[in-house]
Short mmCIF file of C-alpha atoms and ligand atoms in Angstrom, two decimals:
data_model
loop_
_atom_site.label_atom_id
_atom_site.label_comp_id
_atom_site.label_asym_id
_atom_site.label_seq_id
_atom_site.Cartn_x
_atom_site.Cartn_y
_atom_site.Cartn_z
CA UNK A 282 6.86 15.81 -34.44
CA UNK A 283 6.47 15.49 -31.03
CA UNK A 284 4.39 18.14 -29.09
CA UNK A 285 5.82 21.24 -27.45
CA UNK A 286 6.34 20.46 -23.61
CA UNK A 287 3.37 21.40 -21.28
CA UNK A 288 4.27 23.51 -18.44
CA UNK A 289 2.76 22.76 -15.08
CA UNK A 290 3.20 23.86 -11.25
CA UNK A 291 3.86 20.14 -10.02
CA UNK A 292 3.79 16.51 -11.66
CA UNK A 293 2.17 14.26 -9.34
CA UNK A 294 3.35 10.66 -10.13
CA UNK A 295 0.79 7.73 -9.10
CA UNK A 296 -3.08 8.10 -8.50
CA UNK A 297 -3.50 5.45 -5.44
CA UNK A 298 -4.55 6.67 -2.08
CA UNK A 299 -1.37 8.89 -1.87
CA UNK A 300 -1.11 10.37 -5.01
CA UNK A 301 -4.54 11.20 -4.37
CA UNK A 302 -3.82 12.82 -1.00
CA UNK A 303 -1.01 14.88 -3.10
CA UNK A 304 -3.33 16.39 -5.32
CA UNK A 305 -5.88 17.21 -2.70
CA UNK A 306 -3.23 19.15 -0.72
CA UNK A 307 -1.62 20.59 -3.79
CA UNK A 308 -4.75 22.03 -5.36
CA UNK A 309 -6.06 23.57 -1.64
CA UNK A 310 -2.97 25.70 -1.94
CA UNK A 311 -3.10 27.13 -5.29
CA UNK A 312 0.19 26.93 -6.95
CA UNK A 313 -1.09 28.91 -9.16
CA UNK A 314 -0.88 26.61 -12.70
CA UNK A 315 -2.06 23.44 -13.89
CA UNK A 316 -0.99 20.04 -11.45
CA UNK A 317 -0.19 17.42 -14.22
CA UNK A 318 -1.23 13.86 -12.49
CA UNK A 319 -0.12 10.55 -14.44
CA UNK A 320 -1.36 7.08 -13.92
CA UNK A 321 -2.34 4.44 -16.32
CA UNK A 322 -5.59 3.87 -14.54
CA UNK A 323 -6.99 6.71 -11.91
CA UNK A 324 -8.77 3.72 -9.65
CA UNK A 325 -6.98 4.53 -6.74
CA UNK A 326 -4.31 1.66 -6.79
CA UNK A 327 -3.57 -1.36 -5.55
CA UNK A 328 -6.50 -0.72 -2.78
CA UNK A 329 -9.00 -0.72 -5.82
CA UNK A 330 -7.07 -3.21 -8.32
CA UNK A 331 -5.94 -6.19 -5.51
CA UNK A 332 -7.31 -5.47 -2.05
CA UNK A 333 -11.11 -4.58 -2.22
CA UNK A 334 -11.71 -8.49 -0.54
CA UNK A 335 -9.52 -7.58 2.48
CA UNK A 336 -10.60 -6.52 5.56
CA UNK A 337 -9.74 -2.59 6.56
CA UNK A 338 -7.53 -3.11 9.50
CA UNK A 339 -8.67 1.46 9.96
CA UNK A 340 -11.36 2.39 11.42
CA UNK A 341 -14.12 3.71 9.13
CA UNK A 342 -13.78 7.23 11.01
CA UNK A 343 -10.19 7.24 9.53
CA UNK A 344 -11.39 7.08 5.31
CA UNK A 345 -13.89 9.62 6.38
CA UNK A 346 -11.48 11.54 8.07
CA UNK A 347 -9.02 11.26 4.82
CA UNK A 348 -12.20 11.86 2.59
CA UNK A 349 -12.75 15.40 5.09
CA UNK A 350 -9.41 16.74 5.14
CA UNK A 351 -9.12 19.10 2.31
CA UNK A 352 -10.96 21.92 0.40
CA UNK A 353 -11.07 20.09 -2.93
CA UNK A 354 -12.37 16.46 -1.89
CA UNK A 355 -14.85 18.49 0.73
CA UNK A 356 -15.92 20.34 -2.86
CA UNK A 357 -15.88 16.68 -4.98
CA UNK A 358 -18.38 15.22 -1.72
CA UNK A 359 -20.35 18.40 -1.64
CA UNK A 360 -20.79 17.80 -5.50
CA UNK A 361 -21.64 14.39 -6.12
CA UNK A 362 -25.45 13.51 -6.48
CA UNK A 363 -26.40 10.66 -3.30
CA UNK A 364 -26.45 7.69 -3.02
CA UNK A 365 -22.00 8.15 -3.49
CA UNK A 366 -19.60 6.18 -2.27
CA UNK A 367 -19.43 8.90 0.65
CA UNK A 368 -23.05 8.75 1.92
CA UNK A 369 -22.65 4.85 1.72
CA UNK A 370 -19.37 5.03 3.97
CA UNK A 371 -21.32 7.49 6.56
CA UNK A 372 -23.72 4.88 7.20
CA UNK A 373 -21.16 2.46 8.23
CA UNK A 374 -20.27 1.61 11.74
CA UNK A 375 -17.97 4.11 12.26
CA UNK A 376 -15.64 2.79 15.03
CA UNK A 377 -14.92 -0.79 13.41
CA UNK A 378 -13.16 -1.27 10.09
CA UNK A 379 -14.89 -2.24 6.47
CA UNK A 380 -13.96 -4.25 3.40
CA UNK A 381 -11.62 -1.80 1.30
CA UNK A 382 -13.95 -1.77 -1.73
CA UNK A 383 -15.73 1.30 0.42
CA UNK A 384 -12.47 3.00 0.80
CA UNK A 385 -11.34 2.42 -3.10
CA UNK A 386 -14.75 3.11 -4.14
CA UNK A 387 -14.49 6.47 -2.29
CA UNK A 388 -11.18 7.22 -3.78
CA UNK A 389 -12.40 6.58 -7.01
CA UNK A 390 -15.19 8.96 -6.53
CA UNK A 391 -12.79 11.73 -5.05
CA UNK A 392 -10.21 10.84 -8.05
CA UNK A 393 -13.19 11.24 -10.73
CA UNK A 394 -14.22 14.46 -9.27
CA UNK A 395 -10.42 15.94 -9.11
CA UNK A 396 -10.05 15.47 -12.76
CA UNK A 397 -12.58 17.12 -13.61
CA UNK A 398 -11.50 20.57 -12.24
CA UNK A 399 -9.68 22.84 -14.77
CA UNK A 400 -5.95 22.72 -12.62
CA UNK A 401 -5.53 19.66 -13.40
CA UNK A 402 -3.25 18.11 -16.43
CA UNK A 403 -4.94 14.34 -17.00
CA UNK A 404 -2.19 12.32 -18.05
CA UNK A 405 -3.35 8.35 -18.44
CA UNK A 406 0.16 7.20 -18.96
CA UNK A 407 3.57 6.24 -17.51
CA UNK A 408 5.92 8.24 -16.86
CA UNK A 409 9.14 6.88 -18.00
CA UNK A 410 12.19 9.35 -16.99
CA UNK A 411 12.69 12.49 -15.79
CA UNK A 412 15.68 14.97 -16.25
CA UNK A 413 16.30 18.01 -13.58
CA UNK A 414 17.57 20.75 -15.39
CA UNK A 415 18.83 23.60 -13.18
CA UNK A 416 17.76 26.25 -14.98
CA UNK A 417 14.09 24.74 -16.23
CA UNK A 418 13.22 22.35 -13.25
CA UNK A 419 11.66 18.83 -14.46
CA UNK A 420 11.51 17.52 -17.99
CA UNK A 421 9.35 14.45 -17.53
CA UNK A 422 8.63 12.19 -20.04
CA UNK A 423 5.06 10.02 -20.28
CA UNK A 424 4.45 7.40 -22.44
CA UNK A 425 0.25 7.89 -22.60
CA UNK A 426 -1.87 4.77 -23.47
CA UNK A 427 -3.39 6.74 -26.50
CA UNK A 428 -0.90 8.12 -28.48
CA UNK A 429 2.44 5.97 -29.51
CA UNK A 430 4.73 9.32 -29.10
CA UNK A 431 5.58 10.31 -25.71
CA UNK A 432 4.86 13.94 -24.61
CA UNK A 433 7.09 15.93 -22.02
CA UNK A 434 5.35 18.04 -19.05
CA UNK A 435 8.05 20.60 -17.59
CA UNK A 436 7.66 21.59 -13.80
CA UNK A 437 9.54 22.68 -11.14
CA UNK A 438 8.03 19.65 -8.89
CA UNK A 439 8.23 16.11 -9.32
CA UNK A 440 5.93 14.02 -6.63
CA UNK A 441 6.04 10.35 -6.94
CA UNK A 442 3.64 7.93 -5.17
CA UNK A 443 4.63 5.13 -7.16
CA UNK A 444 3.33 2.45 -4.67
CA UNK A 445 4.57 -1.03 -3.66
CA UNK A 446 4.13 -4.80 -4.46
CA UNK A 447 4.67 -7.62 -2.07
CA UNK A 448 8.81 -8.72 -1.55
CA UNK A 449 9.18 -11.95 -3.47
CA UNK A 450 12.40 -13.73 -1.68
CA UNK A 451 13.89 -16.93 -3.05
CA UNK A 452 12.10 -20.38 -2.62
CA UNK A 453 14.39 -21.37 1.35
CA UNK A 454 15.25 -24.49 -0.14
CA UNK A 455 16.16 -24.47 -3.42
CA UNK A 456 15.05 -27.58 -6.19
CA UNK A 457 12.14 -27.96 -4.79
CA UNK A 458 8.76 -28.93 -6.89
CA UNK A 459 6.54 -26.24 -5.07
CA UNK A 460 4.22 -23.84 -6.91
CA UNK A 461 4.27 -19.99 -5.85
CA UNK A 462 1.03 -18.78 -4.71
CA UNK A 463 0.96 -14.52 -5.78
CA UNK A 464 0.06 -12.92 -2.42
CA UNK A 465 -2.00 -10.93 -3.98
CA UNK A 466 -4.05 -13.53 -5.23
CA UNK A 467 -4.30 -15.12 -1.77
CA UNK A 468 -5.42 -12.00 -0.60
CA UNK A 469 -8.88 -11.86 -2.59
CA UNK A 470 -10.95 -14.93 -1.68
CA UNK A 471 -12.99 -14.95 -4.94
CA UNK A 472 -9.66 -15.77 -6.81
CA UNK A 473 -7.84 -17.91 -4.22
CA UNK A 474 -11.02 -20.16 -4.63
CA UNK A 475 -10.36 -20.98 -8.57
CA UNK A 476 -6.18 -20.78 -8.38
CA UNK A 477 -6.02 -23.71 -6.06
CA UNK A 478 -7.31 -27.13 -7.60
CA UNK A 479 -9.95 -28.92 -5.93
CA UNK A 480 -10.50 -32.73 -4.97
CA UNK A 481 -6.67 -33.22 -4.14
CA UNK A 482 -4.55 -32.84 -0.90
CA UNK A 483 -2.76 -29.62 -1.01
CA UNK A 484 -0.37 -27.95 1.63
CA UNK A 485 0.25 -24.72 1.36
CA UNK A 486 3.04 -22.89 2.86
CA UNK A 487 2.21 -19.46 4.33
CA UNK A 488 5.69 -17.55 5.19
CA UNK A 489 5.18 -14.39 7.66
CA UNK A 490 3.65 -13.08 10.85
CA UNK A 491 1.89 -9.67 10.18
CA UNK A 492 -1.12 -8.42 8.90
CA UNK A 493 -1.13 -10.28 4.84
CA UNK A 494 0.30 -13.76 6.55
CA UNK A 495 -2.82 -13.54 8.87
CA UNK A 496 -5.69 -12.01 6.44
CA UNK A 497 -3.98 -15.31 4.05
CA UNK A 498 -4.51 -17.81 7.16
CA UNK A 499 -8.04 -16.58 7.43
CA UNK A 500 -8.46 -17.15 3.60
CA UNK A 501 -7.52 -20.25 3.36
CA UNK A 502 -9.04 -21.75 6.33
CA UNK A 503 -12.12 -20.36 5.06
CA UNK A 504 -11.41 -22.24 2.04
CA UNK A 505 -10.40 -25.69 3.78
CA UNK A 506 -13.85 -25.07 5.68
CA UNK A 507 -15.85 -24.94 2.56
CA UNK A 508 -14.37 -25.64 -1.47
CA UNK A 509 -11.21 -27.13 -0.35
CA UNK A 510 -11.61 -30.08 2.14
CA UNK A 511 -8.36 -31.54 1.76
CA UNK A 512 -6.42 -28.02 2.27
CA UNK A 513 -3.80 -28.01 5.16
CA UNK A 514 -1.50 -25.03 5.79
CA UNK A 515 1.98 -25.12 7.61
CA UNK A 516 2.51 -21.74 8.94
CA UNK A 517 5.90 -20.51 8.97
CA UNK A 518 6.77 -17.65 11.49
CA UNK A 519 9.05 -16.21 13.46
CA UNK A 520 7.90 -14.37 16.10
CA UNK A 521 5.43 -13.91 18.72
CA UNK A 522 1.91 -12.55 17.36
CA UNK A 523 2.19 -8.64 17.79
CA UNK A 524 -1.11 -6.51 18.38
CA UNK A 525 -1.48 -2.82 18.35
CA UNK A 526 -2.39 -1.36 22.12
CA UNK A 527 -4.34 1.37 22.59
CA UNK A 528 -2.87 3.44 25.18
CA UNK A 529 -3.55 7.02 26.49
CA UNK A 530 -4.46 9.48 23.61
CA UNK A 531 -1.95 7.37 21.26
CA UNK A 532 -1.11 3.40 20.09
CA UNK A 533 1.66 1.21 20.32
CA UNK A 534 2.99 -0.27 17.47
CA UNK A 535 0.65 1.47 15.23
CA UNK A 536 1.88 0.51 12.44
CA UNK A 537 3.52 -2.95 13.07
CA UNK A 538 0.34 -4.35 15.39
CA UNK A 539 -2.08 -6.34 14.33
CA UNK A 540 -5.37 -4.74 14.23
CA UNK A 541 -9.46 -4.94 13.50
CA UNK A 542 -10.71 -8.46 12.05
CA UNK A 543 -6.80 -9.96 11.71
CA UNK A 544 -6.41 -9.44 15.41
CA UNK A 545 -9.42 -10.92 16.66
CA UNK A 546 -8.68 -13.82 14.27
CA UNK A 547 -4.66 -14.38 15.85
CA UNK A 548 -6.44 -14.16 19.38
CA UNK A 549 -8.90 -16.16 18.94
CA UNK A 550 -7.51 -19.00 16.95
CA UNK A 551 -3.52 -18.41 16.50
CA UNK A 552 -1.60 -17.82 19.91
CA UNK A 553 -0.33 -21.30 21.01
CA UNK A 554 -2.59 -21.98 24.05
CA UNK A 555 -5.52 -21.51 21.03
CA UNK A 556 -4.16 -23.12 17.82
CA UNK A 557 -4.39 -26.54 19.51
CA UNK A 558 -8.25 -26.10 20.00
CA UNK A 559 -9.60 -23.92 17.44
CA UNK A 560 -10.77 -24.17 14.24
CA UNK A 561 -8.00 -22.96 12.48
CA UNK A 562 -5.72 -25.76 14.13
CA UNK A 563 -7.52 -27.94 12.60
CA UNK A 564 -5.95 -26.81 9.00
CA UNK A 565 -2.77 -24.97 10.08
CA UNK A 566 0.31 -26.05 11.57
CA UNK A 567 2.40 -23.76 13.29
CA UNK A 568 6.64 -24.17 12.12
CA UNK A 569 8.35 -21.94 14.77
CA UNK A 570 11.38 -19.92 12.55
CA UNK A 571 12.17 -18.30 15.33
CA UNK A 572 16.08 -17.39 16.91
CA UNK A 573 17.54 -19.01 13.91
CA UNK A 574 15.57 -21.69 13.79
CA UNK A 575 14.40 -21.01 10.39
CA UNK A 576 16.53 -22.89 7.91
CA UNK A 577 16.27 -26.13 9.54
CA UNK A 578 12.35 -25.74 10.01
CA UNK A 579 12.30 -25.14 5.92
CA UNK A 580 14.49 -28.10 5.44
CA UNK A 581 11.98 -30.15 7.74
CA UNK A 582 8.47 -28.87 6.59
CA UNK A 583 8.94 -27.28 3.47
CA UNK A 584 9.56 -30.68 0.90
CA UNK A 585 5.93 -31.60 1.80
CA UNK A 586 4.17 -28.40 0.62
CA UNK A 587 2.46 -28.26 -3.10
CA UNK A 588 2.58 -24.26 -2.61
CA UNK A 589 3.92 -21.59 -0.87
CA UNK A 590 2.87 -17.39 -0.54
CA UNK A 591 5.28 -15.37 0.84
CA UNK A 592 3.60 -12.66 3.38
CA UNK A 593 6.82 -10.89 4.14
CA UNK A 594 6.55 -7.19 3.69
CA UNK A 595 6.48 -5.00 0.09
CA UNK A 596 8.93 -3.79 -1.66
CA UNK A 597 8.92 0.04 -4.01
CA UNK A 598 8.00 -0.44 -7.75
CA UNK A 599 10.28 0.69 -10.04
CA UNK A 600 11.08 4.34 -10.30
CA UNK A 601 11.27 6.26 -13.68
CA UNK A 602 14.84 6.92 -14.83
CA UNK A 603 15.80 10.04 -13.19
CA UNK A 604 18.47 12.26 -14.22
CA UNK A 605 20.29 15.76 -13.67
CA UNK A 606 21.56 17.16 -16.90
CA UNK A 607 21.58 13.88 -18.23
CA UNK A 608 23.47 12.33 -15.24
CA UNK A 609 22.03 9.07 -13.68
CA UNK A 610 20.82 9.87 -10.47
CA UNK A 611 20.10 7.48 -7.20
CA UNK A 612 17.58 9.02 -5.17
CA UNK A 613 17.71 8.86 -1.23
CA UNK A 614 14.66 9.29 0.34
CA UNK A 615 14.40 11.24 3.88
CA UNK A 616 11.59 9.86 5.71
CA UNK A 617 11.16 13.39 7.57
CA UNK A 618 10.52 15.95 5.15
CA UNK A 619 9.30 13.84 2.08
CA UNK A 620 12.40 14.90 0.16
CA UNK A 621 15.06 13.33 -1.71
CA UNK A 622 18.88 13.38 -1.73
CA UNK A 623 21.69 12.47 -4.07
CA UNK A 624 24.39 9.63 -4.06
CA UNK A 625 26.63 12.85 -2.70
CA UNK A 626 24.15 13.81 0.48
CA UNK A 627 22.93 16.59 -1.43
CA UNK A 628 18.67 17.87 -1.58
CA UNK A 629 17.67 16.80 -5.26
CA UNK A 630 15.62 20.03 -6.37
CA UNK A 631 11.75 19.42 -6.03
CA UNK A 632 11.94 15.83 -5.83
CA UNK A 633 9.24 14.42 -3.28
CA UNK A 634 7.44 10.91 -2.62
CA UNK A 635 4.79 9.64 -0.27
CA UNK A 636 2.50 6.79 -0.14
CA UNK A 637 3.50 2.91 0.81
CA UNK A 638 6.94 3.40 -1.12
CA UNK A 639 7.98 6.69 0.75
CA UNK A 640 6.34 6.99 4.34
CA UNK A 641 6.84 9.16 7.13
CA UNK A 642 9.31 8.15 10.10
CA UNK A 643 7.57 8.08 13.16
CA UNK A 644 9.17 7.94 16.60
CA UNK A 645 6.28 6.53 19.56
CA UNK A 646 6.24 8.15 23.21
CA UNK A 647 8.37 4.80 24.18
CA UNK A 648 11.26 5.63 21.56
CA UNK A 649 10.02 2.94 18.78
CA UNK A 650 10.45 3.94 15.20
CA UNK A 651 7.95 2.82 12.80
CA UNK A 652 7.29 3.82 9.17
CA UNK A 653 3.43 5.15 8.87
CA UNK A 654 1.79 3.33 6.25
CA UNK A 655 -2.15 3.94 5.71
CA UNK A 656 -5.02 6.71 4.18
CA UNK A 657 -4.98 9.63 7.00
CA UNK A 658 -1.62 8.76 8.09
CA UNK A 659 -0.24 10.06 4.13
CA UNK A 660 -2.87 12.89 4.77
CA UNK A 661 -1.03 13.69 8.01
CA UNK A 662 2.51 13.56 6.69
CA UNK A 663 1.06 15.80 3.43
CA UNK A 664 -0.73 18.40 5.73
CA UNK A 665 2.82 18.74 7.50
CA UNK A 666 5.21 18.72 4.58
CA UNK A 667 3.40 20.29 1.57
CA UNK A 668 3.79 23.81 2.92
CA UNK A 669 7.87 23.51 2.52
CA UNK A 670 7.49 21.70 -0.93
CA UNK A 671 5.40 24.68 -1.84
CA UNK A 672 7.99 27.35 -0.58
CA UNK A 673 10.93 25.89 -1.96
C1 FAD B 844 -2.98 -5.53 2.05
C2 FAD B 844 -3.23 -4.08 2.46
C3 FAD B 844 -4.04 -3.56 2.96
C4 FAD B 844 -4.00 -2.87 3.51
N1 FAD B 844 -5.00 -2.39 4.43
C5 FAD B 844 -5.29 -1.08 4.76
C6 FAD B 844 -6.26 -0.59 5.25
O1 FAD B 844 -7.05 -1.28 6.14
N2 FAD B 844 -6.17 0.83 5.98
C7 FAD B 844 -4.97 1.79 5.22
O2 FAD B 844 -5.40 3.00 5.44
N3 FAD B 844 -4.09 1.56 4.51
C8 FAD B 844 -4.45 0.00 4.10
N4 FAD B 844 -3.33 -0.19 3.43
C9 FAD B 844 -1.91 0.81 3.42
C10 FAD B 844 -1.83 1.83 2.04
O3 FAD B 844 -3.03 2.34 2.26
C11 FAD B 844 -2.05 0.69 0.61
O4 FAD B 844 -0.91 0.19 0.61
C12 FAD B 844 -2.10 1.89 -0.37
O5 FAD B 844 -2.67 1.13 -1.48
C13 FAD B 844 -0.97 2.86 -0.93
O6 FAD B 844 -1.09 3.54 -1.54
P1 FAD B 844 0.04 4.46 -2.50
O7 FAD B 844 -0.69 5.29 -3.26
O8 FAD B 844 1.27 4.45 -1.91
O9 FAD B 844 0.19 3.08 -3.52
P2 FAD B 844 -0.81 2.07 -4.94
O10 FAD B 844 -1.70 1.83 -3.94
O11 FAD B 844 0.04 1.41 -4.97
O12 FAD B 844 -0.77 3.24 -5.75
C14 FAD B 844 0.57 3.70 -6.70
C15 FAD B 844 -0.23 4.31 -8.05
O13 FAD B 844 1.00 4.76 -8.75
C16 FAD B 844 1.28 4.00 -10.01
N5 FAD B 844 2.59 4.59 -10.55
C17 FAD B 844 3.38 3.03 -10.35
N6 FAD B 844 4.50 4.17 -11.36
C18 FAD B 844 3.68 4.78 -12.07
C19 FAD B 844 4.36 5.45 -13.20
N7 FAD B 844 6.09 5.42 -13.64
N8 FAD B 844 3.91 6.13 -14.11
C20 FAD B 844 2.68 6.27 -13.65
N9 FAD B 844 2.01 5.61 -12.64
C21 FAD B 844 2.41 4.90 -11.96
C22 FAD B 844 0.57 2.73 -10.17
O14 FAD B 844 -0.03 2.04 -10.88
C23 FAD B 844 -0.17 2.98 -8.64
O15 FAD B 844 -2.17 3.24 -9.40
C24 FAD B 844 -2.71 -1.57 2.91
C25 FAD B 844 -1.75 -1.88 2.33
C26 FAD B 844 -1.85 -3.41 1.61
C27 FAD B 844 -1.47 -4.12 1.12
N1 NAP B 845 -5.88 -4.55 5.99
C1 NAP B 845 -4.95 -5.45 6.36
O1 NAP B 845 -5.53 -6.11 7.21
C2 NAP B 845 -4.08 -5.59 6.00
C3 NAP B 845 -3.78 -6.85 5.20
C4 NAP B 845 -2.30 -6.71 4.51
C5 NAP B 845 -1.39 -5.95 4.71
N2 NAP B 845 -1.83 -4.70 5.44
C6 NAP B 845 -0.92 -3.28 5.71
O2 NAP B 845 -0.13 -3.87 4.16
C7 NAP B 845 0.77 -3.00 4.86
C8 NAP B 845 1.93 -4.23 4.67
O3 NAP B 845 1.89 -5.75 5.44
P1 NAP B 845 2.45 -6.77 5.95
O4 NAP B 845 1.92 -7.76 6.46
O5 NAP B 845 2.18 -7.30 3.94
O6 NAP B 845 4.32 -6.89 5.77
P2 NAP B 845 4.74 -6.01 6.90
O7 NAP B 845 3.96 -5.33 7.61
O8 NAP B 845 6.31 -5.45 6.10
O9 NAP B 845 5.36 -7.31 7.96
C9 NAP B 845 6.34 -8.23 7.15
C10 NAP B 845 6.26 -9.35 8.09
O10 NAP B 845 6.63 -10.21 7.38
C11 NAP B 845 8.12 -10.93 8.79
N3 NAP B 845 9.09 -11.15 7.77
C12 NAP B 845 9.86 -10.61 6.86
N4 NAP B 845 11.05 -11.20 6.19
C13 NAP B 845 10.59 -12.83 6.34
C14 NAP B 845 11.41 -14.01 5.63
N5 NAP B 845 12.65 -14.00 5.59
N6 NAP B 845 10.73 -15.14 6.96
C15 NAP B 845 9.94 -14.80 7.53
N7 NAP B 845 9.27 -13.85 8.31
C16 NAP B 845 9.23 -12.38 7.43
C17 NAP B 845 8.46 -9.86 9.31
O11 NAP B 845 9.07 -10.41 10.25
P3 NAP B 845 9.85 -9.34 11.13
O12 NAP B 845 9.10 -8.33 11.99
O13 NAP B 845 10.47 -10.57 11.82
O14 NAP B 845 10.70 -8.96 9.90
C18 NAP B 845 6.47 -9.45 9.35
O15 NAP B 845 6.07 -9.87 10.14
C19 NAP B 845 1.16 -2.65 6.43
O16 NAP B 845 0.92 -1.35 6.06
C20 NAP B 845 -0.20 -3.47 6.66
O17 NAP B 845 -0.81 -2.61 7.86
C21 NAP B 845 -3.01 -4.45 5.85
#
């Protein structure tokens, strides 16, 4: 017989940097009941699983600000014997970036600390479905890793921090024999080195012009310089390189512009006046796809490529099946409040989201609209919206 449902004050789905920040905020506000936290791994999400070798595009000080932002996090830091992930980070240059392994280790240490608290009900598994009943709130079904049964948790609040994965588009020229390279592999040099055959001519098509594309180019150029001297790259991009600009008290293109090592590499080696003479230019040929030239550019250049990596953004991972009294829901995210509405525009009670899949919409002093993706940005958003989530 299935165990009776557990009652909790909230169910948080996902233990990446966003789910962790939600937990910190809810625990700080003491909801008066346990909070169920669901994830198959509890190991800091994709940053740890996939991106430990990526250089951060945010300063170390922002990871520290994230870790110091709520009392439950500070309690974990104060009670963890040193040296630990926090003390290690304190020793880094605060004004520079770092490899994401440091940020991932910090999140894992915070996660381990929160999981020890009595107020946290750890569910290692996957939320498969959730039904909203007017009388009792959400009934959340969780397929746990240790049992063949699903367990149920009942709660007035369900918070989705389920993350996103690299967007896959169709290969722009159909019928080519070209191999796809997973973006996550290209962002991880230790895996990339074995993913590409050695000792033969290779041409990798890189599509995109933002952070992922530039880090992919950096890693491929490094490979051409070392283990794969016959590797060449065709870089398909449709706009000029765009950089974050530090203004008076705010950052222009804070979420879309290049920063950190990727920005330095792009400025020094990839700009049109640099590429012909730079080290990267010996490996990379830029293919201009701007102003509707993309179809002709792909037709002309893609057939000579052996591999393709698409660095064209991230797409939300599939959500659990969501219903209200058994009827399917198609939730629409409100990027201001973190709540969702249904297909008729009505607020869905107790359903919220955060993280790369559900980011805050921000408008800068020049009226540019962006979506705020980053550890400390999630934290800032949650500090603003969590009081309303709890009061509702
Ligand atoms: C390459 C790259 C580099 C980045 N670099 C930086 C940086 O330098 N600085 C910065 O501040 N930000 C950076 N970011 C942005 C952002 O911080 C990361 O994308 C971050 O991982 C997003 O966290 P998240 O919690 O939203 O999602 P994820 O890290 O993807 O976590 C989602 C979690 O939810 C779980 N999950 C999903 N579905 C279910 C389910 N049904 N049931 C249970 N669990 C589920 C997953 O297993 C996962 O653990 C970077 C992003 C990328 C892609
Ligand atoms: N730490 C790091 O250095 C690092 C590395 C990677 C990612 N990240 C973070 O991860 C998040 C996602 O970054 P991202 O770079 O993967 O994605 P992104 O910021 O969403 O950028 C996607 C890029 O792909 C281009 N694009 C989309 N469709 C295309 C198409 N059909 N053809 C050609 N180009 C296309 C877009 O161009 P248009 O603007 O023209 O649409 C844009 O330049 C961001 O928050 C970023 O900061 C950080």
